[in-house]
XYZ file of C-alpha atoms in Angstrom:
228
model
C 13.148 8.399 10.936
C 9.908 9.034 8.839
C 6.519 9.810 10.135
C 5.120 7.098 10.445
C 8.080 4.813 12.263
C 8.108 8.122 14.949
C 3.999 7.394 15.495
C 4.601 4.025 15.710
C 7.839 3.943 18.776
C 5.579 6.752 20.710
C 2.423 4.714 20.294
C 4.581 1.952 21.839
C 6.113 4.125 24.624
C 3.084 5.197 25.778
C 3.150 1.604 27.379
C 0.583 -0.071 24.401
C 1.476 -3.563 22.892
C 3.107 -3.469 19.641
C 3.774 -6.937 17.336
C 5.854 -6.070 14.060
C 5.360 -9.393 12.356
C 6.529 -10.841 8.699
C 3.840 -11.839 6.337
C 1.523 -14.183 7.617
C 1.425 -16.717 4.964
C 5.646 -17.174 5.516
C 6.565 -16.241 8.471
C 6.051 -18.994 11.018
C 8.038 -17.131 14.164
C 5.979 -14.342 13.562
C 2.756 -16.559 14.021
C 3.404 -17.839 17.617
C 3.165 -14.643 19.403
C 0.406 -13.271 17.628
C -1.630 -16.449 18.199
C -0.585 -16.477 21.656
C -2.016 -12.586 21.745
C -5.298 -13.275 19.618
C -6.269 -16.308 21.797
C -6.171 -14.841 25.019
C -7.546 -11.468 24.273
C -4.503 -9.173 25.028
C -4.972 -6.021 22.694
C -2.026 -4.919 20.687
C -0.963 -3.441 17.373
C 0.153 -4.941 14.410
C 2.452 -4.111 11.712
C 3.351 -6.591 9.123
C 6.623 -6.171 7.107
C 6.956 -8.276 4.239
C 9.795 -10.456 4.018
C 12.399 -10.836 1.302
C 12.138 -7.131 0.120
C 14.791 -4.723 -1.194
C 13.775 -2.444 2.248
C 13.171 -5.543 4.878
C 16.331 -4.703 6.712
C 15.873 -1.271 6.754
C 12.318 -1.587 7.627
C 13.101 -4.110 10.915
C 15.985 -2.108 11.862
C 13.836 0.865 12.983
C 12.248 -1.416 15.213
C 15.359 -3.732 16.442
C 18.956 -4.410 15.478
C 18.357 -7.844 16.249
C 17.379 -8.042 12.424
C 14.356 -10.436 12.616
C 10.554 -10.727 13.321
C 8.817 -11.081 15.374
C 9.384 -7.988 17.571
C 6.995 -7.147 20.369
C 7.447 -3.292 21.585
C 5.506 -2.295 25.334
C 6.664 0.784 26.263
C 10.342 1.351 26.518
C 11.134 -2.338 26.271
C 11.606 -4.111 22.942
C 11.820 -8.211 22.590
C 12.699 -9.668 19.701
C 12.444 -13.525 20.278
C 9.188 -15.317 19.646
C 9.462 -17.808 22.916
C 10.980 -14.811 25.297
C 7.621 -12.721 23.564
C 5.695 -15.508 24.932
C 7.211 -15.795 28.348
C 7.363 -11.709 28.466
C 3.323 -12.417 28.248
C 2.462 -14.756 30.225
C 4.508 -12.576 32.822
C 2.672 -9.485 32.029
C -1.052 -11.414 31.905
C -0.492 -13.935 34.567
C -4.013 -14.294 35.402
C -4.839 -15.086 31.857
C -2.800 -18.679 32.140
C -1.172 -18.822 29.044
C 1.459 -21.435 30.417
C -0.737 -24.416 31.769
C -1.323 -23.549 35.632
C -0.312 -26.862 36.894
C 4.012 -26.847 37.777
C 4.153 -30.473 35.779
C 2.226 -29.711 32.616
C 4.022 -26.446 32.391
C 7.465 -27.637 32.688
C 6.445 -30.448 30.324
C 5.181 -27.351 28.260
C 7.888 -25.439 28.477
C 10.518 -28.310 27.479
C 8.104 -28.902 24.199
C 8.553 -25.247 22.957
C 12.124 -25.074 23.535
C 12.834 -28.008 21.662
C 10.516 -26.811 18.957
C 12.607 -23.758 18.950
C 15.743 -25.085 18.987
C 15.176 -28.505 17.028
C 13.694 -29.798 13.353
C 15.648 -28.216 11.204
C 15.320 -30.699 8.178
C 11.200 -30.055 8.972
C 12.016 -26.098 8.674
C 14.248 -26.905 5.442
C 12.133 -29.325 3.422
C 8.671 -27.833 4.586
C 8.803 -24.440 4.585
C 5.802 -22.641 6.111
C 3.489 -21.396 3.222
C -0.026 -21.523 4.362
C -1.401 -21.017 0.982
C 0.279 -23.770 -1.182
C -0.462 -27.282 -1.498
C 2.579 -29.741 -1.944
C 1.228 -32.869 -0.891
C 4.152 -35.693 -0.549
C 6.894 -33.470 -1.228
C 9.950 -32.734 1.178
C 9.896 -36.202 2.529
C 13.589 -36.479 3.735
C 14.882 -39.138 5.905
C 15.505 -36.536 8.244
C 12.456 -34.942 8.026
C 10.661 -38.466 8.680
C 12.240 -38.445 11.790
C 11.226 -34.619 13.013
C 7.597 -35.779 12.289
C 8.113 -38.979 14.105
C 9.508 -36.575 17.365
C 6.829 -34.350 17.096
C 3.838 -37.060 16.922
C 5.766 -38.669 20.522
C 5.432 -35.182 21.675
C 1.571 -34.504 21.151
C 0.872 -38.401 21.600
C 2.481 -37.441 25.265
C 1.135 -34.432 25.875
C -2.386 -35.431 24.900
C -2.453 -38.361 26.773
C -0.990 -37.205 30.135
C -1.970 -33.288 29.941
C -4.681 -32.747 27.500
C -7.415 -34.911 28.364
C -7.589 -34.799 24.167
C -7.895 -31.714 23.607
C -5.298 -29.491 23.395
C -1.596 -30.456 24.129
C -2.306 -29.356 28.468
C -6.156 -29.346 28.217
C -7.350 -25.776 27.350
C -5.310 -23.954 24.623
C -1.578 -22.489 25.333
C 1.397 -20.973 24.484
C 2.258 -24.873 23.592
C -0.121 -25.239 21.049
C 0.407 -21.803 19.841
C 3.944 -22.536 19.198
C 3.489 -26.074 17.166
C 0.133 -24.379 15.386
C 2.964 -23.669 12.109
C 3.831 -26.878 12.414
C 0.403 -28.139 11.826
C -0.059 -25.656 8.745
C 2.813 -26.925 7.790
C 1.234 -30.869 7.806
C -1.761 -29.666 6.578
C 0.327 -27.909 3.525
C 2.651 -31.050 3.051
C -0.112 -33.649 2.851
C 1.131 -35.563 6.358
C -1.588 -37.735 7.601
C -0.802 -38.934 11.345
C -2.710 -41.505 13.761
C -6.258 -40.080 13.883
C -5.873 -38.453 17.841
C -3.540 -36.287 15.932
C -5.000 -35.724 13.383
C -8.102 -34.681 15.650
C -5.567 -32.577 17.041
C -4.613 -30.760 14.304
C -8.167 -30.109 12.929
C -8.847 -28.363 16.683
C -5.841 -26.317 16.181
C -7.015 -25.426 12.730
C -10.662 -24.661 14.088
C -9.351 -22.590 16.992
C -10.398 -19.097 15.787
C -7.214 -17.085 16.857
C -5.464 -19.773 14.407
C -8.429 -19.649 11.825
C -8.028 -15.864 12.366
C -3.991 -16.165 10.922
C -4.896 -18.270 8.229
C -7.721 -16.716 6.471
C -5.712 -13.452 7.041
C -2.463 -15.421 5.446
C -4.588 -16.821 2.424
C -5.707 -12.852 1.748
C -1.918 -11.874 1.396
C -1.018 -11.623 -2.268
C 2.948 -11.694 -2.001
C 4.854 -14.621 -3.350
C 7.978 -14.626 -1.632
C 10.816 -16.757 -3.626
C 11.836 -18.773 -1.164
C 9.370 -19.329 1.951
C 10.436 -19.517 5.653
């Protein structure tokens, strides 16, 4: 174990937050936690590990054996899933709210982000996250038609019943945290939806933990072969 690696697992020992994310531009797991972080003022640190390298295994594997970012370190624990990173925090910060405080909204809110992780997969495919290209039109599958078309009944819902039109449940949240890649991805693939959407997505956008991720993504300079 080098020098560095060593600094970095005391560091997190010593009962700090640690987020070992991908690059920003790519890696769209990596982006839910640390926008979840950024927008509610929790302090951690960040290490970025780009993606697709000859050392990327090697490199995550000092941190977990799980293989993948993101990977949150606080003291002796390690977690290594973006949505159990985001429940571990809203645990840890409950008086922050990062779930929506009323029991409807955030089982509603809930339900959203575990079918955004689990679900879309011709959306993940056909419109891979990559913050700094523009590919307007392409990727248009059937299938991908239809994960669009789920994920405008989701924020037409949400909006409607929770967020007063604003955010999915009102003020932001893990929720809106978790579909902000799937709004660079819209913004990326050229997919105009019903205006309230689209007002959505241009809040997300101008929400400046998210602003924070992209103008930080559009700095990176590696082009990674195949984006994820």
């Amino acid at each position: 174990m080098d020098t560095e690696v060593a600094s970095v697992l005391d560091y997190a020992r010593r009962a700090e937050l640690t987020l070992v994310i991908g690059n920003k531009n790519y890696s769209s797991w990596s982006m839910r936690p640390w926008v979840t972080l950024v927008a509610f003022d929790i302090p951690f640190r960040e290490i970025r590990v780009c993606l697709k390298q000859p050392d990327t295994a090697s490199r995550i594997a000092e941190y977990s054996l799980a293989g993948r970012v993101p990977i949150l370190m606080h003291g002796d624990l390690t977690v290594w899933d973006s949505l159990a990173i985001c429940d571990y925090l809203a645990e840890q910060f409950a008086d922050r709210n990062l779930w929506p405080h009323d029991t409807a909204a955030r089982a509603t809110a809930r339900s959203i982000c575990a079918e955004m992780h689990g679900s879309f997969s011709a959306l993940r495919s056909s419109m891979p996250m990559d913050i700094r290209a523009s590919h307007p039109g392409a990727g248009r599958t059937m299938q991908t038609q239809a994960d669009i078309g789920r994920i405008s009944e989701i924020w037409e819902e949400c909006l409607s019943k929770y967020g007063a039109h604003q955010f999915l449940f009102g003020d932001f949240s893990i929720a809106d945290a978790y579909y902000a890649p799937v709004v660079m991805r819209f913004r990326s693939y050229g997919v105009y939806l019903a205006p309230a959407l689209q007002a959505y997505m241009e809040r997300v956008m101008a929400h400046p933990a998210v602003a924070r991720w992209m103008a930080e993504a559009t700095a990176e300079t590696e082009v990674l072969p195949k984006p994820e």
